[in-house]
Tab-separated table of C-alpha atoms and ligand atoms in Angstrom:
chain	number	residue	atom	x	y	z
A	1	MET	CA	42.875	58.373	65.949
A	2	LYS	CA	45.743	60.420	64.573
A	3	VAL	CA	46.838	59.903	61.057
A	4	ARG	CA	48.875	61.755	58.445
A	5	ALA	CA	47.256	63.444	55.335
A	6	SER	CA	48.172	65.870	52.647
A	7	LEU	CA	46.267	69.137	53.060
A	8	CYS	CA	45.960	72.378	51.385
A	9	LEU	CA	45.561	75.031	54.140
A	10	GLY	CA	44.554	77.966	51.873
A	11	LEU	CA	43.881	79.158	48.273
A	12	ALA	CA	46.989	78.563	46.136
A	13	GLN	CA	48.938	77.186	49.186
A	14	PRO	CA	51.089	74.051	48.499
A	15	TRP	CA	50.097	70.423	49.544
A	16	GLU	CA	51.561	69.896	53.024
A	17	THR	CA	51.642	66.546	54.876
A	18	ARG	CA	50.269	67.195	58.358
A	19	GLU	CA	48.856	65.159	61.222
A	20	ILE	CA	44.931	65.161	61.409
A	21	GLU	CA	42.398	63.580	63.862
A	22	ILE	CA	39.749	61.229	62.555
A	23	ASP	CA	36.783	59.883	64.464
A	24	GLU	CA	35.133	56.476	64.409
A	25	PRO	CA	32.727	55.821	61.520
A	26	HIS	CA	29.074	56.789	62.273
A	27	ALA	CA	26.090	54.941	60.852
A	28	HIS	CA	26.571	54.098	56.996
A	29	GLU	CA	30.313	55.069	57.365
A	30	VAL	CA	33.417	52.985	56.898
A	31	THR	CA	37.099	53.431	57.778
A	32	VAL	CA	39.546	52.584	54.949
A	33	SER	CA	43.246	51.995	55.215
A	34	MET	CA	44.598	53.565	51.965
A	35	SER	CA	46.777	51.523	49.743
A	36	TYR	CA	47.372	53.918	46.765
A	37	ALA	CA	45.905	57.298	45.555
A	38	GLY	CA	46.155	58.694	42.079
A	39	MET	CA	47.171	62.139	41.466
A	40	CYS	CA	44.365	63.516	39.126
A	41	HIS	CA	44.372	67.195	37.891
A	42	SER	CA	41.047	67.846	39.667
A	43	ASP	CA	42.777	68.218	43.080
A	44	GLU	CA	44.907	70.970	41.515
A	45	HIS	CA	41.719	72.656	40.421
A	46	LEU	CA	40.597	72.848	44.047
A	47	ARG	CA	43.922	74.197	45.360
A	48	THR	CA	43.895	76.859	42.599
A	49	GLY	CA	40.294	77.916	43.209
A	50	ASP	CA	38.977	76.658	39.692
A	51	ILE	CA	36.675	74.280	41.806
A	52	ALA	CA	35.186	76.431	44.530
A	53	ALA	CA	31.671	76.389	46.350
A	54	THR	CA	29.563	79.426	46.258
A	55	PRO	CA	29.218	81.629	49.356
A	56	GLU	CA	25.768	80.260	50.049
A	57	ILE	CA	27.024	76.640	50.109
A	58	LEU	CA	29.884	77.520	52.534
A	59	GLU	CA	27.384	79.311	54.715
A	60	MET	CA	25.076	76.313	54.731
A	61	PHE	CA	27.811	74.218	56.248
A	62	GLY	CA	28.985	77.041	58.557
A	63	LEU	CA	32.281	77.447	56.644
A	64	SER	CA	34.078	80.530	55.698
A	65	SER	CA	36.355	78.850	53.119
A	66	MET	CA	37.075	75.534	51.188
A	67	PHE	CA	40.153	75.167	53.375
A	68	PRO	CA	41.713	73.419	55.077
A	69	VAL	CA	41.054	70.440	52.669
A	70	ILE	CA	42.288	66.999	52.524
A	71	GLY	CA	43.216	66.313	48.849
A	72	GLY	CA	42.787	63.171	46.791
A	73	HIS	CA	39.727	61.472	45.142
A	74	GLU	CA	41.439	58.798	43.229
A	75	GLY	CA	42.301	55.847	45.375
A	76	ALA	CA	41.959	52.156	46.492
A	77	GLY	CA	42.487	50.457	50.004
A	78	ILE	CA	41.165	47.912	52.373
A	79	ILE	CA	38.400	48.347	54.842
A	80	GLU	CA	39.470	48.519	58.492
A	81	ALA	CA	36.234	49.116	60.244
A	82	VAL	CA	32.589	49.518	59.600
A	83	GLY	CA	30.096	51.691	61.530
A	84	PRO	CA	26.580	50.802	62.452
A	85	GLU	CA	24.030	50.013	59.632
A	86	VAL	CA	26.696	49.192	57.134
A	87	SER	CA	25.433	46.157	55.222
A	88	GLY	CA	27.440	45.928	52.017
A	89	PHE	CA	30.969	45.932	53.395
A	90	ALA	CA	33.082	44.256	55.815
A	91	PRO	CA	36.498	44.636	57.354
A	92	GLY	CA	39.077	43.286	55.039
A	93	ASP	CA	37.091	44.192	51.875
A	94	HIS	CA	39.055	45.742	49.044
A	95	VAL	CA	37.577	49.004	47.804
A	96	ALA	CA	38.007	51.726	45.173
A	97	MET	CA	36.706	55.167	45.917
A	98	SER	CA	34.199	57.023	43.750
A	99	PHE	CA	34.186	60.930	43.578
A	100	ILE	CA	30.410	60.660	42.746
A	101	PRO	CA	28.687	58.684	45.509
A	102	SER	CA	25.585	56.534	44.564
A	103	CYS	CA	22.772	56.381	46.939
A	104	GLY	CA	20.807	53.716	44.842
A	105	THR	CA	17.401	55.229	45.423
A	106	CYS	CA	17.346	58.764	44.092
A	107	HIS	CA	15.652	59.471	40.734
A	108	TRP	CA	19.114	59.311	38.910
A	109	CYS	CA	20.221	56.094	40.644
A	110	ALA	CA	16.898	54.492	40.063
A	111	SER	CA	17.155	55.179	36.342
A	112	GLY	CA	20.625	53.707	36.058
A	113	ARG	CA	22.474	56.950	36.009
A	114	GLN	CA	24.415	56.707	39.394
A	115	HIS	CA	26.973	59.191	37.990
A	116	LEU	CA	24.345	61.915	38.373
A	117	CYS	CA	23.332	60.850	41.944
A	118	ASP	CA	21.805	63.617	44.059
A	119	LEU	CA	24.456	62.934	46.717
A	120	GLY	CA	26.895	64.622	44.245
A	121	MET	CA	25.611	68.020	45.527
A	122	TYR	CA	27.755	67.410	48.731
A	123	THR	CA	30.984	66.719	47.164
A	124	LEU	CA	32.362	70.311	46.975
A	125	CYS	CA	32.792	70.777	50.646
A	126	GLY	CA	31.257	70.184	54.129
A	127	PRO	CA	30.742	67.392	56.731
A	128	MET	CA	29.920	63.824	56.154
A	129	PHE	CA	26.628	63.655	54.327
A	130	SER	CA	25.592	60.687	56.564
A	131	ASP	CA	24.449	62.799	59.313
A	132	PHE	CA	26.165	66.208	58.735
A	133	THR	CA	28.733	66.033	61.390
A	134	TRP	CA	32.483	66.117	60.868
A	135	ARG	CA	34.804	63.284	61.258
A	136	HIS	CA	38.099	64.905	60.215
A	137	HIS	CA	39.861	67.551	62.207
A	138	PHE	CA	43.026	69.536	61.742
A	139	GLU	CA	44.323	71.592	64.748
A	140	GLY	CA	40.766	71.569	66.323
A	141	THR	CA	38.893	72.831	63.365
A	142	PRO	CA	36.682	70.584	60.947
A	143	CYS	CA	38.461	69.710	57.803
A	144	ASN	CA	36.962	69.358	54.264
A	145	ARG	CA	37.738	66.498	52.017
A	146	MET	CA	38.031	66.464	48.202
A	147	THR	CA	34.768	65.086	46.935
A	148	GLN	CA	33.766	63.671	50.388
A	149	LEU	CA	36.888	61.460	50.192
A	150	GLY	CA	40.371	63.021	50.793
A	151	THR	CA	42.430	59.997	49.591
A	152	PHE	CA	45.761	61.625	50.344
A	153	SER	CA	45.494	60.334	53.856
A	154	GLU	CA	46.673	57.100	55.649
A	155	LYS	CA	43.142	56.338	56.666
A	156	ILE	CA	39.835	57.819	55.609
A	157	VAL	CA	36.329	57.777	57.041
A	158	VAL	CA	33.870	57.694	54.171
A	159	ASN	CA	30.125	57.013	53.402
A	160	GLU	CA	29.449	53.546	52.020
A	161	ALA	CA	27.836	55.220	49.015
A	162	SER	CA	31.360	56.478	47.904
A	163	LEU	CA	32.937	52.979	47.804
A	164	ILE	CA	33.030	50.207	45.227
A	165	LYS	CA	33.867	46.686	46.449
A	166	ILE	CA	36.468	45.149	44.053
A	167	ASP	CA	37.738	41.686	43.682
A	168	PRO	CA	40.423	40.959	46.331
A	169	GLU	CA	42.637	39.522	43.652
A	170	ALA	CA	42.461	42.794	41.657
A	171	SER	CA	45.363	45.139	41.589
A	172	LEU	CA	44.816	47.907	44.002
A	173	LYS	CA	47.258	50.143	42.071
A	174	ALA	CA	45.289	49.822	38.841
A	175	ALA	CA	42.046	50.224	40.891
A	176	ALA	CA	43.215	53.661	42.311
A	177	LEU	CA	43.865	55.025	38.805
A	178	ILE	CA	40.744	53.481	37.344
A	179	SER	CA	38.638	55.110	40.123
A	180	CYS	CA	38.571	58.369	38.413
A	181	GLY	CA	40.889	59.481	35.467
A	182	ILE	CA	40.895	56.359	33.474
A	183	SER	CA	37.174	55.670	33.886
A	184	THR	CA	36.194	59.329	33.122
A	185	GLY	CA	38.294	59.146	29.926
A	186	PHE	CA	37.333	55.744	28.778
A	187	GLY	CA	33.620	56.590	29.400
A	188	SER	CA	33.999	59.818	27.649
A	189	ALA	CA	34.840	57.807	24.502
A	190	VAL	CA	32.709	54.717	24.890
A	191	ASP	CA	29.845	55.639	27.055
A	192	ARG	CA	29.381	59.365	26.116
A	193	ALA	CA	30.483	59.682	22.534
A	194	LYS	CA	29.703	56.120	21.809
A	195	VAL	CA	32.567	55.652	19.490
A	196	ALA	CA	31.735	53.091	16.848
A	197	PRO	CA	34.065	50.782	14.989
A	198	GLY	CA	35.914	52.576	12.065
A	199	GLU	CA	35.428	56.101	13.442
A	200	VAL	CA	38.027	58.793	13.651
A	201	VAL	CA	38.643	60.207	17.262
A	202	VAL	CA	40.564	63.140	18.342
A	203	VAL	CA	41.711	63.349	22.048
A	204	ILE	CA	42.918	66.748	23.113
A	205	GLY	CA	45.131	66.514	26.211
A	206	ALA	CA	46.903	63.111	26.747
A	207	GLY	CA	47.209	63.107	30.530
A	208	GLY	CA	45.576	60.596	32.739
A	209	VAL	CA	41.957	61.095	31.654
A	210	GLY	CA	43.072	61.573	28.002
A	211	SER	CA	44.911	58.170	28.247
A	212	GLY	CA	41.658	56.447	29.440
A	213	ALA	CA	39.917	58.032	26.383
A	214	ILE	CA	42.619	57.052	23.878
A	215	GLN	CA	42.261	53.417	25.101
A	216	GLY	CA	38.377	53.594	25.163
A	217	ALA	CA	38.445	54.723	21.569
A	218	ARG	CA	41.060	52.002	20.536
A	219	LEU	CA	38.968	49.266	22.239
A	220	ALA	CA	35.638	50.574	20.628
A	221	GLY	CA	37.261	49.936	17.296
A	222	ALA	CA	38.299	53.528	16.078
A	223	SER	CA	40.076	53.477	12.998
A	224	ALA	CA	42.241	56.324	13.926
A	225	VAL	CA	42.948	57.938	17.282
A	226	VAL	CA	44.661	61.295	17.067
A	227	ALA	CA	46.351	62.459	20.222
A	228	LEU	CA	47.059	66.300	20.660
A	229	ASP	CA	49.119	67.301	23.698
A	230	ARG	CA	51.311	70.447	24.193
A	231	ASP	CA	54.027	68.033	25.647
A	232	GLN	CA	55.966	65.727	23.275
A	233	PHE	CA	56.490	63.143	26.028
A	234	LYS	CA	52.706	62.786	26.342
A	235	VAL	CA	52.198	62.409	22.654
A	236	GLU	CA	54.916	59.608	22.554
A	237	ARG	CA	53.402	57.836	25.558
A	238	ALA	CA	49.879	58.216	23.816
A	239	MET	CA	51.183	56.293	20.783
A	240	THR	CA	52.239	53.457	22.930
A	241	ILE	CA	48.676	52.898	24.377
A	242	GLY	CA	46.637	53.255	21.301
A	243	ALA	CA	46.895	56.548	19.554
A	244	THR	CA	47.731	56.133	15.889
A	245	HIS	CA	48.700	59.658	15.323
A	246	GLY	CA	49.909	62.504	17.529
A	247	SER	CA	50.960	66.138	17.589
A	248	THR	CA	51.901	68.943	19.888
A	249	ASP	CA	50.396	71.515	17.694
A	250	TRP	CA	46.749	72.370	17.263
A	251	LEU	CA	47.012	73.600	13.564
A	252	GLU	CA	49.100	70.641	12.635
A	253	THR	CA	46.372	68.350	14.250
A	254	ALA	CA	43.752	70.090	12.347
A	255	PHE	CA	45.424	69.416	8.913
A	256	LEU	CA	46.388	65.844	10.050
A	257	VAL	CA	42.622	65.221	10.652
A	258	ALA	CA	41.635	66.702	7.444
A	259	GLU	CA	44.149	64.662	5.479
A	260	LEU	CA	43.176	61.306	7.394
A	261	THR	CA	39.565	61.830	6.581
A	262	GLN	CA	39.901	63.363	3.031
A	263	GLY	CA	38.315	66.497	4.578
A	264	ARG	CA	35.344	64.799	6.230
A	265	GLN	CA	36.874	65.679	9.664
A	266	ALA	CA	36.689	63.594	12.944
A	267	ASP	CA	33.531	61.771	14.172
A	268	VAL	CA	34.465	62.361	17.716
A	269	VAL	CA	36.696	65.011	19.608
A	270	ILE	CA	37.238	64.621	23.304
A	271	LEU	CA	38.517	67.499	25.277
A	272	THR	CA	40.843	66.427	28.226
A	273	PRO	CA	43.243	69.152	28.738
A	274	SER	CA	44.422	70.320	32.176
A	275	VAL	CA	41.996	73.038	32.287
A	276	LEU	CA	39.027	73.772	29.985
A	277	THR	CA	38.724	77.283	28.688
A	278	GLY	CA	36.065	78.840	26.399
A	279	ASP	CA	38.617	79.355	23.691
A	280	LEU	CA	39.098	75.620	23.099
A	281	ILE	CA	35.609	74.816	22.093
A	282	ALA	CA	35.562	76.319	18.524
A	283	PRO	CA	38.907	74.858	17.344
A	284	ALA	CA	37.672	71.473	18.707
A	285	CYS	CA	34.237	71.717	16.894
A	286	GLN	CA	36.254	72.713	13.693
A	287	MET	CA	38.055	69.283	13.912
A	288	GLY	CA	34.687	67.639	13.924
A	289	SER	CA	32.755	66.276	11.083
A	290	LYS	CA	29.168	66.778	10.096
A	291	ASP	CA	27.263	64.859	12.860
A	292	ALA	CA	30.383	64.895	15.197
A	293	ARG	CA	30.188	64.406	18.998
A	294	ILE	CA	32.373	66.907	20.797
A	295	VAL	CA	32.856	65.893	24.381
A	296	ALA	CA	33.942	68.496	27.173
A	297	THR	CA	35.526	66.275	29.734
A	298	ALA	CA	37.985	68.709	31.315
A	299	ILE	CA	36.975	71.006	34.158
A	300	ALA	CA	36.849	74.723	33.634
A	301	PRO	CA	37.371	77.362	36.238
A	302	VAL	CA	33.918	77.822	38.016
A	303	ALA	CA	33.535	81.346	36.851
A	304	GLN	CA	34.174	80.584	33.084
A	305	ARG	CA	31.263	81.809	31.306
A	306	ASP	CA	32.216	82.948	27.781
A	307	VAL	CA	32.664	80.284	25.115
A	308	GLN	CA	33.784	80.737	21.478
A	309	LEU	CA	31.626	78.776	19.276
A	310	ASP	CA	30.514	79.071	15.683
A	311	LEU	CA	26.702	78.472	16.280
A	312	PHE	CA	25.773	78.499	12.589
A	313	THR	CA	28.235	75.533	11.799
A	314	LEU	CA	27.183	73.746	15.139
A	315	ALA	CA	23.638	73.645	13.678
A	316	MET	CA	24.249	73.314	9.920
A	317	TYR	CA	26.783	70.456	10.740
A	318	ASN	CA	24.318	68.793	13.018
A	319	GLN	CA	27.054	68.554	15.639
A	320	THR	CA	26.492	67.718	19.259
A	321	LEU	CA	28.428	69.385	21.985
A	322	MET	CA	28.266	67.330	25.309
A	323	GLY	CA	29.492	67.480	28.912
A	324	THR	CA	30.301	64.570	30.855
A	325	VAL	CA	30.786	63.594	34.554
A	326	PHE	CA	32.744	60.517	35.312
A	327	GLY	CA	32.405	59.558	31.660
A	328	SER	CA	28.729	59.251	31.857
A	329	VAL	CA	28.540	55.749	33.466
A	330	SER	CA	27.839	54.267	36.769
A	331	PRO	CA	31.078	54.091	38.955
A	332	LYS	CA	29.847	50.714	40.365
A	333	LEU	CA	29.756	49.312	36.891
A	334	GLN	CA	32.677	50.996	35.259
A	335	VAL	CA	35.344	50.299	37.865
A	336	PRO	CA	35.136	46.549	38.072
A	337	ARG	CA	34.639	46.450	34.252
A	338	LEU	CA	37.810	48.269	33.475
A	339	LEU	CA	39.676	46.225	36.281
A	340	LYS	CA	38.861	43.167	34.223
A	341	LEU	CA	40.098	44.701	31.033
A	342	TYR	CA	43.257	45.643	32.925
A	343	ALA	CA	43.559	42.044	34.038
A	344	GLU	CA	43.164	40.675	30.530
A	345	GLY	CA	45.913	42.790	29.362
A	346	LYS	CA	43.558	44.934	27.213
A	347	LEU	CA	43.636	48.253	29.362
A	348	LEU	CA	46.999	49.507	30.005
A	349	ILE	CA	47.526	51.210	33.314
A	350	ASP	CA	51.017	50.458	34.663
A	351	GLU	CA	52.333	52.222	31.481
A	352	LEU	CA	50.650	55.412	32.559
A	353	ILE	CA	52.324	55.486	36.238
A	354	THR	CA	55.166	57.750	35.522
A	355	ASN	CA	56.325	58.353	39.162
A	356	GLU	CA	55.400	56.966	42.489
A	357	TYR	CA	55.533	59.245	45.674
A	358	SER	CA	55.225	58.756	49.456
A	359	LEU	CA	52.422	60.771	51.184
A	360	GLU	CA	55.027	63.395	52.098
A	361	GLU	CA	55.805	64.043	48.442
A	362	VAL	CA	52.290	65.013	47.085
A	363	GLN	CA	53.394	68.494	46.472
A	364	GLN	CA	56.480	67.315	44.494
A	365	GLY	CA	53.938	64.976	42.409
A	366	TYR	CA	51.965	68.103	41.546
A	367	GLU	CA	54.912	70.048	40.595
A	368	ASP	CA	55.986	67.226	38.343
A	369	LEU	CA	52.500	67.196	36.696
A	370	GLU	CA	52.717	70.890	36.189
A	371	ALA	CA	56.251	70.441	34.721
A	372	GLY	CA	54.861	67.871	32.184
A	373	ARG	CA	56.770	64.924	33.848
A	374	ASN	CA	53.844	62.929	34.882
A	375	VAL	CA	51.086	61.068	32.846
A	376	ARG	CA	49.844	59.849	36.262
A	377	GLY	CA	51.610	60.177	39.677
A	378	LEU	CA	50.873	57.736	42.299
A	379	VAL	CA	51.001	57.912	46.147
A	380	ASP	CA	51.978	54.629	47.543
A	381	PHE	CA	51.164	54.550	51.282
A	382	SER	CA	53.710	51.781	51.863
A	383	ARG	CA	56.672	54.010	50.905
B	401	NAD	N1	34.421	65.461	33.837
B	401	NAD	C1	34.931	64.686	34.903
B	401	NAD	O1	34.132	63.987	35.544
B	401	NAD	C2	36.333	64.753	35.199
B	401	NAD	C3	36.881	63.657	35.992
B	401	NAD	C4	38.359	63.612	36.094
B	401	NAD	C5	39.080	64.673	35.708
B	401	NAD	N2	38.468	65.739	34.968
B	401	NAD	C6	39.331	66.911	34.463
B	401	NAD	O2	39.884	66.423	33.128
B	401	NAD	C7	40.923	67.247	32.829
B	401	NAD	C8	42.064	66.341	32.576
B	401	NAD	O3	42.548	65.736	33.901
B	401	NAD	P1	43.959	65.050	33.939
B	401	NAD	O4	44.180	64.576	35.291
B	401	NAD	O5	44.271	64.079	32.807
B	401	NAD	O6	44.936	66.157	33.738
B	401	NAD	P2	46.491	66.199	33.300
B	401	NAD	O7	47.068	67.524	33.617
B	401	NAD	O8	47.134	64.941	33.704
B	401	NAD	O9	46.486	65.950	31.660
B	401	NAD	C9	46.019	67.049	30.802
B	401	NAD	C10	46.913	67.048	29.565
B	401	NAD	O10	46.432	68.036	28.724
B	401	NAD	C11	47.636	68.788	28.300
B	401	NAD	N3	47.344	70.162	27.859
B	401	NAD	C12	46.964	71.162	28.686
B	401	NAD	N4	46.515	72.182	28.012
B	401	NAD	C13	46.708	71.913	26.670
B	401	NAD	C14	46.215	72.517	25.585
B	401	NAD	N5	45.716	73.825	25.555
B	401	NAD	N6	46.474	71.933	24.421
B	401	NAD	C15	46.958	70.635	24.321
B	401	NAD	N7	47.284	69.972	25.548
B	401	NAD	C16	47.169	70.567	26.602
B	401	NAD	C17	48.736	68.714	29.241
B	401	NAD	O11	50.088	68.705	28.701
B	401	NAD	C18	48.442	67.370	29.820
B	401	NAD	O12	49.335	66.336	29.354
B	401	NAD	C19	41.112	68.078	34.168
B	401	NAD	O13	40.565	69.317	33.941
B	401	NAD	C20	40.448	67.419	35.190
B	401	NAD	O14	40.010	68.166	36.355
B	401	NAD	C21	37.180	65.689	34.717
B	402	ZN	ZN1	39.815	62.958	39.053
B	403	ZN	ZN1	21.360	58.488	44.128
């Protein structure tokens, strides 16, 4: 079947909407008709090469490059067809996509940590992990998909392990945004840092992921949530969803945190800027108190190795520096849970959708993100 999809054809090339060919779903696979796709920064990391497979991984799949690749990993849609041996899904089901598949049986899934499922190893590039053959083709060559998804496509073929069934009454628009960025940020605060009532939280980078972290901190009962973003517009938006204080300046934020806590500093610092670099860790730790949890959520370029860190203070302040993938909680638990909070009016999502685009406008959406015009851009497939 021929469908339109937004592709990146080579390193640093723009997103282009082109016609691709997709095959019928094989065993354990499903065809989804996309309703909405969110525009997370991670797709940009793929386009710029921050996210890249090693030559060994490329060789394993017979690939010479990560490109062409269908972009997009946030999304929600309606199941159109199911392949053989699919038991949990039927045509007509509403689903959200998860950039981390969960098999349910590996060591990590069996111990309740589906966000660490071993299937995650196939999400950089390559064919369907169902049977290691390709379902997506562009001009006769196999086509990679962002994290085994590629949600910037009218229809996608995915393994059932990458899908989360949602209530048919739930908002597909909200589900698309919750499917990665909001869940990751929310989980960074609630599930990873385990923010407790009365704590002081700093969120650095108030884009889509940061907006999830700010709201997670608010709902966990933080007494103060300080948003730091280089864009004034993001800081202002953050103040409408739960940030109690905001600034565009790191030094000003450091003084603000010191003042707010009588010099004790913040209990939790969450790093959600567009790109994580080694020079951001030390200033983030400096904003942390004794016993602080510092959460590195943002993605760094794959070759980034050097980090500036005051190791003496890390130890003597008893601080914890932690990473997180998907906010350290099972996607199948988090997405329905956050959709419920959205339906109850406790989690704000509509306020974060700054611009909506057609599939043809994905490149424009990422230019708007780069220019600081988007908290979250959304592809609406009905446009
Ligand atoms: N760990 C995970 O599982 C996971 C999941 C999703 C996204 N991510 C990553 O999280 C990061 C944030 O994603 P997003 O979609 O919200 O990105 P975004 O670009 O929408 O938001 C990032 C925000 O950070 C601000 N910013 C950038 N550099 C800054 C700096 N030095 N100081 C202050 N503010 C700064 C930007 O103005 C922007 O508002 C990205 O790196 C993304 O790839 C990680
Ligand atoms: Zn994402
Ligand atoms: Zn698993």
